[in-house]
Short mmCIF file of C-alpha atoms in Angstrom, two decimals:
data_model
loop_
_atom_site.label_atom_id
_atom_site.label_comp_id
_atom_site.label_asym_id
_atom_site.label_seq_id
_atom_site.Cartn_x
_atom_site.Cartn_y
_atom_site.Cartn_z
CA MET Y 24 -14.55 45.97 23.22
CA ALA Y 25 -16.41 42.78 24.04
CA TRP Y 26 -19.83 42.98 25.64
CA ALA Y 27 -22.63 40.70 26.85
CA GLU Y 28 -26.34 40.43 26.13
CA LYS Y 29 -29.18 38.81 28.02
CA VAL Y 30 -30.93 35.92 26.26
CA TYR Y 31 -34.34 35.18 27.80
CA LYS Y 32 -35.54 31.63 27.78
CA VAL Y 33 -38.75 30.92 25.90
CA ARG Y 34 -41.58 28.63 26.98
CA LYS Y 35 -44.59 27.93 24.77
CA GLY Y 36 -43.52 30.70 22.44
CA LYS Y 37 -43.33 33.35 25.15
CA PRO Y 38 -40.26 34.81 26.89
CA THR Y 39 -39.86 33.94 30.56
CA SER Y 40 -38.08 35.81 33.33
CA LYS Y 41 -35.16 33.36 33.22
CA TYR Y 42 -32.19 34.20 31.07
CA THR Y 43 -28.57 33.39 30.20
CA TRP Y 44 -25.84 35.59 28.75
CA ARG Y 45 -24.48 35.74 25.23
CA ALA Y 46 -20.88 36.86 24.57
CA ARG Y 47 -20.48 39.42 21.78
CA TRP Y 48 -17.35 40.72 20.04
CA THR Y 49 -16.27 42.19 16.71
CA LYS Y 50 -14.96 39.64 14.18
CA PRO Y 51 -12.09 40.34 11.75
CA ASP Y 52 -14.56 41.21 8.98
CA GLY Y 53 -16.15 43.89 11.20
CA LYS Y 54 -19.32 41.91 11.85
CA PRO Y 55 -20.41 41.01 15.39
CA GLY Y 56 -19.60 37.53 16.63
CA SER Y 57 -21.54 35.76 19.37
CA TRP Y 58 -21.62 32.67 21.54
CA PRO Y 59 -24.53 31.86 23.89
CA GLY Y 60 -25.02 29.89 27.07
CA PHE Y 61 -23.12 31.72 29.83
CA GLU Y 62 -24.53 31.79 33.37
CA THR Y 63 -23.20 35.24 34.24
CA LYS Y 64 -22.47 38.50 32.45
CA LYS Y 65 -18.86 38.39 33.63
CA LEU Y 66 -18.23 34.98 32.07
CA ALA Y 67 -19.74 36.11 28.77
CA GLU Y 68 -17.61 39.28 28.69
CA LYS Y 69 -14.49 37.31 29.58
CA TYR Y 70 -15.13 34.89 26.70
CA GLY Y 71 -15.67 37.79 24.27
CA GLU Y 72 -12.44 39.47 25.43
CA LYS Y 73 -10.60 36.22 24.84
CA GLN Y 74 -11.92 36.12 21.25
CA GLU Y 75 -10.83 39.70 20.59
CA ALA Y 76 -7.37 39.02 22.02
CA ALA Y 77 -7.01 36.01 19.69
CA ILE Y 78 -8.15 38.15 16.75
CA GLN Y 79 -5.55 40.80 17.53
CA ALA Y 80 -2.86 38.10 17.81
CA GLY Y 81 -3.87 36.58 14.46
CA ARG Y 82 -4.74 33.16 15.93
CA TRP Y 83 -8.52 33.40 16.23
CA ILE Y 84 -10.65 30.33 15.45
CA ASP Y 85 -14.36 30.87 14.83
CA PRO Y 86 -16.25 28.91 17.54
CA ALA Y 87 -18.96 28.09 15.00
CA LEU Y 88 -16.43 26.28 12.78
CA GLN Y 89 -15.18 24.31 15.76
CA GLN Y 90 -18.67 22.87 16.09
CA GLU Y 91 -18.72 21.43 12.56
CA LYS Y 92 -19.39 17.69 12.65
CA PHE Y 93 -16.46 15.42 11.93
CA GLY Y 94 -18.32 13.56 9.16
CA ALA Y 95 -19.16 16.74 7.25
CA PHE Y 96 -15.59 18.02 7.42
CA ALA Y 97 -14.14 14.56 6.56
CA ARG Y 98 -16.16 14.47 3.33
CA ARG Y 99 -14.89 17.90 2.31
CA TRP Y 100 -11.33 16.86 3.23
CA MET Y 101 -11.58 13.75 1.04
CA LYS Y 102 -12.58 15.91 -1.93
CA ALA Y 103 -9.74 18.35 -1.30
CA LYS Y 104 -7.03 15.67 -0.86
CA PRO Y 105 -7.14 13.43 -3.96
CA LYS Y 106 -4.88 10.39 -3.97
CA ARG Y 107 -4.31 7.33 -6.15
CA GLY Y 108 -7.61 5.54 -6.78
CA ALA Y 109 -6.78 2.54 -4.60
CA THR Y 110 -5.79 4.82 -1.71
CA VAL Y 111 -9.06 6.74 -1.98
CA ALA Y 112 -11.04 3.49 -1.90
CA LYS Y 113 -9.17 2.28 1.19
CA ARG Y 114 -9.79 5.58 2.96
CA TRP Y 115 -13.51 5.50 2.26
CA ASN Y 116 -13.69 1.91 3.51
CA LEU Y 117 -11.99 2.91 6.76
CA LEU Y 118 -14.31 5.86 7.22
CA GLU Y 119 -17.53 3.99 6.48
CA GLN Y 120 -16.73 0.74 8.27
CA HIS Y 121 -14.90 2.02 11.35
CA VAL Y 122 -14.71 5.80 11.81
CA PHE Y 123 -18.13 7.21 10.90
CA PRO Y 124 -20.22 4.86 13.09
CA ARG Y 125 -18.61 6.50 16.14
CA TRP Y 126 -17.44 9.95 15.05
CA GLU Y 127 -19.55 11.14 12.11
CA HIS Y 128 -21.88 13.34 14.20
CA VAL Y 129 -19.34 14.48 16.82
CA ALA Y 130 -18.20 18.11 16.73
CA LEU Y 131 -14.53 18.59 15.84
CA ILE Y 132 -13.87 20.45 19.09
CA ASP Y 133 -15.33 17.58 21.14
CA ILE Y 134 -12.90 14.94 19.85
CA THR Y 135 -10.24 14.08 22.43
CA TRP Y 136 -7.32 11.66 22.37
CA PHE Y 137 -8.64 9.87 25.47
CA ASP Y 138 -11.91 9.02 23.70
CA VAL Y 139 -10.25 8.09 20.40
CA ASP Y 140 -7.73 5.80 22.08
CA ASP Y 141 -10.51 4.10 24.05
CA TRP Y 142 -12.56 3.67 20.87
CA GLN Y 143 -9.78 2.16 18.77
CA LEU Y 144 -9.07 -0.46 21.43
CA ALA Y 145 -12.62 -1.76 21.10
CA LEU Y 146 -12.75 -1.90 17.28
CA PRO Y 147 -13.69 -5.39 16.03
CA CYS Y 148 -10.80 -5.58 13.56
CA GLU Y 149 -7.09 -6.32 13.46
CA SER Y 150 -4.86 -3.95 15.39
CA VAL Y 151 -3.13 -2.75 12.23
CA THR Y 152 -6.50 -1.76 10.73
CA ALA Y 153 -7.37 0.15 13.89
CA GLY Y 154 -4.04 1.95 13.57
CA HIS Y 155 -4.86 2.94 9.99
CA ALA Y 156 -8.24 4.28 11.11
CA VAL Y 157 -6.64 6.41 13.83
CA SER Y 158 -3.97 7.64 11.40
CA LEU Y 159 -6.64 8.69 8.90
CA MET Y 160 -8.59 10.49 11.63
CA SER Y 161 -5.44 12.33 12.65
CA SER Y 162 -4.79 13.44 9.06
CA ILE Y 163 -8.33 14.78 8.82
CA MET Y 164 -7.99 16.59 12.15
CA THR Y 165 -4.74 18.15 10.93
CA GLY Y 166 -6.71 19.32 7.90
CA ALA Y 167 -9.18 20.94 10.31
CA VAL Y 168 -6.28 22.82 11.91
CA ASP Y 169 -5.06 23.94 8.49
CA ALA Y 170 -8.59 25.08 7.60
CA ARG Y 171 -8.74 27.08 10.85
CA HIS Y 172 -11.48 24.97 12.36
CA LEU Y 173 -9.29 23.91 15.28
CA GLU Y 174 -6.35 25.41 17.10
CA VAL Y 175 -4.57 22.08 17.57
CA ASN Y 176 -4.97 18.45 16.50
CA PRO Y 177 -5.45 16.43 19.71
CA LEU Y 178 -4.42 13.21 17.91
CA PHE Y 179 -1.14 14.42 16.45
CA GLY Y 180 1.96 12.57 17.63
CA ARG Y 181 0.07 10.39 20.09
CA ARG Y 182 0.97 6.71 20.48
CA ARG Y 183 -2.12 4.55 20.63
CA THR Y 184 -2.57 1.88 23.28
CA LEU Y 185 -2.18 -1.64 21.91
CA PRO Y 186 -4.49 -4.44 23.07
CA THR Y 187 -3.02 -6.65 25.78
CA GLY Y 188 -4.25 -9.68 27.69
CA THR Y 189 -6.86 -10.63 25.12
CA ALA Y 190 -6.86 -13.03 22.20
CA PRO Y 191 -6.46 -11.39 18.77
CA THR Y 192 -9.65 -11.03 16.76
CA LYS Y 193 -8.10 -13.05 13.94
CA PRO Y 194 -5.21 -15.50 13.84
CA LYS Y 195 -1.94 -14.18 12.49
CA LYS Y 196 -1.58 -14.77 8.78
CA THR Y 197 1.23 -17.25 8.33
CA ASP Y 198 1.76 -16.21 4.72
CA GLU Y 199 3.14 -12.90 6.00
CA GLU Y 200 6.32 -14.79 6.90
CA LYS Y 201 6.65 -17.11 3.90
CA TRP Y 202 9.37 -17.29 1.32
CA ALA Y 203 9.88 -19.97 -1.32
CA PRO Y 204 13.04 -22.06 -1.74
CA PRO Y 205 14.33 -21.77 -5.32
CA GLU Y 206 13.43 -25.40 -6.07
CA VAL Y 207 9.81 -24.56 -5.19
CA VAL Y 208 9.87 -21.53 -7.50
CA LEU Y 209 11.15 -23.66 -10.38
CA GLN Y 210 8.61 -26.41 -9.73
CA MET Y 211 5.79 -23.85 -9.69
CA ALA Y 212 7.08 -22.36 -12.94
CA ARG Y 213 7.23 -25.75 -14.66
CA ARG Y 214 3.75 -26.72 -13.48
CA LEU Y 215 2.20 -23.45 -14.68
CA GLY Y 216 3.81 -23.53 -18.11
CA PRO Y 217 6.00 -21.00 -19.95
CA ALA Y 218 3.81 -17.87 -19.94
CA VAL Y 219 2.39 -17.96 -16.40
CA GLY Y 220 5.42 -19.75 -14.99
CA LEU Y 221 7.68 -16.97 -16.25
CA HIS Y 222 5.61 -14.51 -14.23
CA VAL Y 223 6.33 -16.59 -11.11
CA LEU Y 224 10.06 -16.70 -11.91
CA ALA Y 225 10.24 -12.98 -12.60
CA THR Y 226 8.52 -12.16 -9.31
CA ALA Y 227 10.83 -14.36 -7.24
CA PHE Y 228 14.05 -13.21 -8.93
CA THR Y 229 13.30 -9.48 -9.40
CA GLY Y 230 10.88 -8.58 -6.58
CA LEU Y 231 8.15 -7.21 -8.84
CA GLY Y 232 4.93 -6.58 -6.94
CA TRP Y 233 1.71 -8.04 -8.29
CA GLY Y 234 0.52 -4.77 -9.79
CA GLU Y 235 3.99 -4.05 -11.23
CA GLY Y 236 4.21 -7.41 -12.96
CA ALA Y 237 0.66 -7.22 -14.30
CA ALA Y 238 1.39 -3.74 -15.72
CA LEU Y 239 4.77 -4.65 -17.26
CA HIS Y 240 4.88 -3.62 -20.92
CA ARG Y 241 7.31 -5.18 -23.36
CA ASP Y 242 8.82 -1.73 -24.00
CA ASN Y 243 10.07 -1.73 -20.39
CA VAL Y 244 11.60 -5.21 -20.51
CA LEU Y 245 15.29 -5.83 -21.19
CA ARG Y 246 16.34 -2.25 -21.42
CA THR Y 247 20.02 -1.71 -20.71
CA ARG Y 248 21.75 -0.18 -17.71
CA ARG Y 249 25.07 1.41 -18.68
CA GLN Y 250 27.47 2.78 -16.08
CA ALA Y 251 31.10 3.85 -16.31
CA HIS Y 252 33.31 1.21 -14.69
CA ASP Y 253 37.07 0.52 -14.62
CA GLY Y 254 37.78 2.72 -17.62
CA GLY Y 255 35.00 1.05 -19.60
CA TRP Y 256 31.32 0.30 -19.10
CA PHE Y 257 29.20 -1.98 -16.95
CA GLU Y 258 26.06 -3.09 -18.74
CA CYS Y 259 23.21 -5.35 -17.72
CA PRO Y 260 19.58 -5.88 -18.78
CA ILE Y 261 16.88 -4.26 -16.65
CA ILE Y 262 13.13 -4.26 -16.12
CA ARG Y 263 11.72 -0.77 -15.68
CA VAL Y 264 8.79 -0.03 -13.40
CA ASP Y 265 7.35 2.93 -15.27
CA PRO Y 266 6.86 6.06 -13.13
CA GLU Y 267 3.69 6.98 -15.03
CA VAL Y 268 1.89 3.66 -15.62
CA GLY Y 269 3.98 1.17 -13.67
CA GLU Y 270 1.26 -0.47 -11.57
CA LEU Y 271 -2.05 -2.14 -12.34
CA ALA Y 272 -4.52 -0.93 -9.71
CA GLU Y 273 -7.66 -2.87 -8.87
CA TYR Y 274 -10.18 -1.38 -6.46
CA GLU Y 275 -13.77 -0.37 -5.89
CA GLY Y 276 -14.23 3.03 -7.51
CA ARG Y 277 -15.62 6.04 -5.65
CA ASP Y 278 -16.75 9.44 -6.88
CA ALA Y 279 -15.86 12.71 -5.17
CA ASP Y 280 -18.70 12.23 -2.68
CA GLY Y 281 -17.62 8.70 -1.78
CA GLU Y 282 -20.39 6.94 -3.74
CA LYS Y 283 -19.41 3.56 -5.20
CA THR Y 284 -18.97 3.53 -8.97
CA GLY Y 285 -17.96 -0.10 -9.61
CA LEU Y 286 -14.75 -2.05 -10.13
CA VAL Y 287 -11.76 -0.14 -11.48
CA LEU Y 288 -8.92 -1.98 -13.24
CA GLN Y 289 -6.47 0.51 -14.68
CA LEU Y 290 -2.81 1.50 -14.93
CA GLU Y 291 -1.58 4.06 -12.43
CA PRO Y 292 1.76 5.43 -11.20
CA PRO Y 293 3.48 3.30 -8.55
CA LYS Y 294 2.24 4.04 -5.05
CA ASN Y 295 5.41 5.98 -4.17
CA GLY Y 296 8.54 7.29 -5.83
CA ASN Y 297 10.74 4.44 -4.61
CA ARG Y 298 8.66 1.85 -6.43
CA ALA Y 299 9.43 3.46 -9.81
CA ARG Y 300 12.80 1.82 -10.45
CA ASP Y 301 15.07 -0.13 -12.79
CA ILE Y 302 15.59 -3.73 -11.67
CA ASP Y 303 18.72 -5.58 -12.78
CA VAL Y 304 17.84 -8.94 -14.35
CA PRO Y 305 20.04 -12.05 -13.90
CA PRO Y 306 21.25 -13.73 -17.13
CA PHE Y 307 18.98 -16.80 -17.06
CA LEU Y 308 15.87 -14.65 -16.61
CA ALA Y 309 16.94 -12.16 -19.27
CA GLU Y 310 17.23 -14.99 -21.81
CA LEU Y 311 13.88 -16.46 -20.83
CA LEU Y 312 12.21 -13.06 -21.16
CA GLU Y 313 13.82 -12.43 -24.53
CA ARG Y 314 12.60 -15.74 -25.90
CA HIS Y 315 9.15 -15.23 -24.40
CA LEU Y 316 8.79 -11.87 -26.13
CA GLN Y 317 9.72 -13.39 -29.48
CA VAL Y 318 6.52 -15.45 -29.47
CA TRP Y 319 4.21 -13.52 -27.13
CA PRO Y 320 1.79 -11.52 -29.30
CA HIS Y 321 0.65 -8.96 -26.74
CA GLY Y 322 2.05 -5.67 -25.48
CA TYR Y 323 1.85 -6.60 -21.81
CA VAL Y 324 4.25 -9.34 -20.81
CA PHE Y 325 2.13 -11.09 -18.18
CA CYS Y 326 -1.42 -10.48 -19.37
CA THR Y 327 -4.05 -13.14 -20.15
CA PRO Y 328 -3.75 -15.26 -23.32
CA SER Y 329 -6.35 -12.97 -24.90
CA GLY Y 330 -4.29 -9.87 -24.13
CA VAL Y 331 -6.31 -8.28 -21.29
CA PHE Y 332 -5.17 -7.53 -17.75
CA TRP Y 333 -5.51 -10.23 -15.14
CA ARG Y 334 -7.69 -9.61 -12.13
CA ARG Y 335 -5.65 -10.67 -9.15
CA SER Y 336 -8.33 -12.94 -7.72
CA ASN Y 337 -8.83 -14.70 -11.06
CA PHE Y 338 -5.10 -15.25 -11.52
CA THR Y 339 -4.75 -16.62 -8.01
CA ARG Y 340 -7.76 -18.91 -8.26
CA ALA Y 341 -6.97 -20.22 -11.74
CA HIS Y 342 -3.20 -20.66 -11.39
CA ILE Y 343 -1.46 -20.01 -8.09
CA ARG Y 344 -3.78 -21.89 -5.76
CA PRO Y 345 -4.01 -25.17 -7.73
CA ALA Y 346 -0.29 -25.08 -8.56
CA ALA Y 347 0.81 -24.49 -4.96
CA ASP Y 348 -1.93 -26.37 -3.08
CA GLY Y 349 -2.50 -29.20 -5.52
CA ARG Y 350 -5.70 -30.31 -7.23
CA GLU Y 351 -7.74 -33.44 -7.84
CA ALA Y 352 -7.70 -35.25 -11.16
CA LEU Y 353 -10.85 -34.96 -13.27
CA GLU Y 354 -12.18 -37.47 -15.76
CA THR Y 355 -13.57 -36.52 -19.12
CA VAL Y 356 -17.24 -35.59 -19.04
CA ARG Y 357 -19.47 -33.93 -21.55
CA GLY Y 358 -18.38 -30.32 -21.94
CA ARG Y 359 -15.15 -30.76 -19.94
CA ALA Y 360 -11.83 -32.34 -20.78
CA ALA Y 361 -9.91 -34.55 -18.39
CA ARG Y 362 -7.15 -33.05 -16.33
CA ALA Y 363 -4.26 -34.51 -14.36
CA GLY Y 364 -4.09 -34.30 -10.62
CA TRP Y 365 -1.36 -32.26 -8.92
CA GLU Y 366 0.33 -32.96 -5.63
CA PRO Y 367 0.89 -29.91 -3.38
CA ILE Y 368 4.16 -28.04 -3.85
CA MET Y 369 3.90 -25.36 -1.16
CA PRO Y 370 0.36 -24.89 0.22
CA GLY Y 371 -0.64 -21.30 0.83
CA LEU Y 372 2.09 -19.75 -1.35
CA THR Y 373 1.07 -16.38 -2.82
CA MET Y 374 2.52 -13.92 -5.31
CA ARG Y 375 3.23 -11.63 -2.39
CA ASP Y 376 5.31 -14.41 -0.83
CA LEU Y 377 7.31 -14.54 -4.04
CA ARG Y 378 8.10 -10.83 -3.72
CA HIS Y 379 9.24 -11.57 -0.14
CA THR Y 380 11.29 -14.39 -1.62
CA HIS Y 381 13.32 -12.03 -3.77
CA ASP Y 382 14.28 -9.83 -0.84
CA THR Y 383 15.08 -12.98 1.19
CA TYR Y 384 17.43 -14.13 -1.58
CA GLN Y 385 19.09 -10.71 -1.52
CA ASP Y 386 19.64 -11.00 2.22
CA GLN Y 387 21.00 -14.54 1.83
CA LEU Y 388 23.49 -13.27 -0.76
CA GLY Y 389 24.59 -10.35 1.41
CA VAL Y 390 23.50 -7.75 -1.15
CA LYS Y 391 24.62 -4.33 0.07
CA ALA Y 392 21.83 -2.33 1.70
CA SER Y 393 21.96 0.55 -0.77
CA LEU Y 394 21.33 -1.86 -3.66
CA ALA Y 395 18.92 -4.17 -1.82
CA TYR Y 396 16.57 -1.31 -0.92
CA ASP Y 397 16.86 0.13 -4.42
CA GLN Y 398 15.99 -3.13 -6.19
CA ALA Y 399 13.09 -3.95 -3.87
CA GLY Y 400 11.60 -0.46 -4.24
CA HIS Y 401 11.87 0.30 -0.53
CA LEU Y 402 12.87 3.58 1.11
CA ARG Y 403 16.04 3.01 3.10
CA PRO Y 404 15.79 4.58 6.56
CA GLY Y 405 18.39 6.90 8.02
CA ILE Y 406 21.12 9.18 6.75
CA LYS Y 407 22.86 6.37 4.84
CA ARG Y 408 20.14 6.72 2.20
CA ILE Y 409 21.76 10.04 1.31
CA TYR Y 410 25.41 9.01 1.46
CA GLN Y 411 25.54 5.43 0.07
CA HIS Y 412 24.75 4.40 -3.50
CA PRO Y 413 24.89 1.17 -5.55
CA THR Y 414 28.07 0.60 -7.58
CA PRO Y 415 28.64 -1.60 -10.66
CA GLU Y 416 30.56 -4.09 -8.48
CA MET Y 417 27.56 -4.41 -6.16
CA ARG Y 418 25.26 -4.96 -9.12
CA ALA Y 419 27.51 -7.59 -10.69
CA GLU Y 420 27.80 -9.43 -7.37
CA ARG Y 421 24.01 -9.48 -6.90
CA LEU Y 422 23.40 -10.79 -10.42
CA LYS Y 423 26.05 -13.47 -10.00
CA GLY Y 424 24.43 -14.53 -6.73
CA LEU Y 425 20.91 -14.76 -8.18
CA GLN Y 426 22.25 -16.70 -11.16
CA GLY Y 427 23.95 -19.07 -8.74
CA ILE Y 428 20.74 -19.64 -6.78
CA TYR Y 429 18.96 -20.56 -10.00
CA GLU Y 430 21.70 -22.89 -11.22
CA ARG Y 431 22.06 -24.70 -7.89
CA ALA Y 432 18.30 -25.26 -7.76
CA MET Y 433 18.31 -26.64 -11.31
CA GLY Y 434 21.13 -28.97 -10.32
CA ASN Y 435 19.33 -30.10 -7.17
CA LEU Y 436 16.27 -30.92 -9.27
CA LYS Y 437 18.48 -32.55 -11.91
CA TRP Y 438 16.85 -30.41 -14.58
CA THR Y 439 18.45 -28.99 -17.69
CA GLU Y 440 15.27 -27.20 -18.84
CA ILE Y 441 12.35 -25.74 -16.95
CA TRP Y 442 9.85 -26.51 -19.70
CA PRO Y 443 11.22 -29.55 -21.51
CA GLU Y 444 8.08 -29.96 -23.59
CA ALA Y 445 7.69 -26.32 -24.58
CA PRO Y 446 6.15 -26.24 -28.06
CA ASP Y 447 8.53 -23.58 -29.30
CA LEU Y 448 12.26 -23.15 -28.88
CA ALA Y 449 11.60 -19.59 -27.79
CA GLN Y 450 10.11 -20.93 -24.55
CA ARG Y 451 13.14 -23.02 -23.60
CA PRO Y 452 15.55 -21.80 -20.91
CA ARG Y 453 19.30 -21.55 -21.37
CA PRO Y 454 21.38 -24.61 -20.45
CA LEU Y 455 23.08 -24.75 -17.08
CA ASN Y 456 26.57 -23.33 -16.81
CA SER Y 457 27.66 -25.00 -13.59
CA PRO Y 458 25.19 -27.35 -11.90
CA GLN Y 459 25.84 -27.56 -8.15
CA THR Y 460 24.41 -29.31 -5.13
CA ILE Y 461 24.74 -27.95 -1.58
CA THR Y 462 25.70 -30.91 0.57
CA GLY Y 463 27.22 -29.41 3.70
CA GLU Y 464 27.80 -26.32 5.78
CA SER Y 465 31.14 -25.50 4.16
CA GLU Y 466 29.69 -25.53 0.66
CA ALA Y 467 26.61 -23.54 1.76
CA ALA Y 468 28.86 -20.92 3.33
CA ALA Y 469 30.92 -20.73 0.16
#
């Protein structure tokens, strides 16, 4: 039975005649629970009866736990929900840069959707980043429900208001919509030379992500896919994105308490199950990879010449930017050799654009959805993901199409070799089978 107690106010260390009421009830462990601050005895008793009814129904939430500050609970939640290192770093960045300045010292029970939606609209960042911050907050609040700190998550399932009528905080990144024509890919590959250029080719014609290509070990290159087909077997070479160490992750390390521990560059599992996959390799690329591995002395196919992993920023600065954007010629000076100048090929092109390029080629070729999603490492939406699967005919058609894109581009450039001055035969590409030039709509459609 709930009851109420008077709580006299104190002034200068002495009780006064003024008082409020404290609700009292018996908690599940048999100890008395309490909550102060009621103006009347009736209100205090009613609150206590409500707590006892919730206890009897098995849905009681301790009011003291509801008052825990969001920041304190978020830090415990981060410890209890370990993720891939890069994901942990991104979460801590969101918390420290956007969430904690507003919500760290707010009680869990005081967080409302109205206030969160108003806050995210005013964040000085891109809308997508604000969405990630809200999503992370919602996950933490769901954790508070699971930990019996809250009865419901006020953020769950809510659609945030998007900014309207104002200029975006940053201009839209045009490289989000880029893809590279095959002639550009080949020109980039030639300019960068056999080892680095092959990385560019492999990205554009297989869809490897940056981390997947940087982590590619020679043991996972040119394996063989073998499927029963027409009373015999369909076979083709593949690149395997290893489910255990298939991605090179680069991020700012954090310990369990969120303290920075320095740069981390290490192999990790792909970020989701779909990214661990076997990618069918077109014939021209399979031959180039085979010849590359004959002379490449290192275990990792696209590492630095000294055999260590590339940092993405270093690779981009040293190779992709000057090759795509062009560079000035330099004369010989003491301590530095001369270098030739380069005209721009496709300013702004990135390795991510080259991954987009592969999926664009697939779409151009009409690759069936079940195979296109599979090869790109994407999760296909809808029930068709369960009922439709790639067949050998689909695979053969895709490989023929990618081979055709390569051969037409070589013909358009009037090349017979990508690296005509390669110092070793092992770095030379295969000769063209059927050079073609697209000259009109009818041929393009064919």
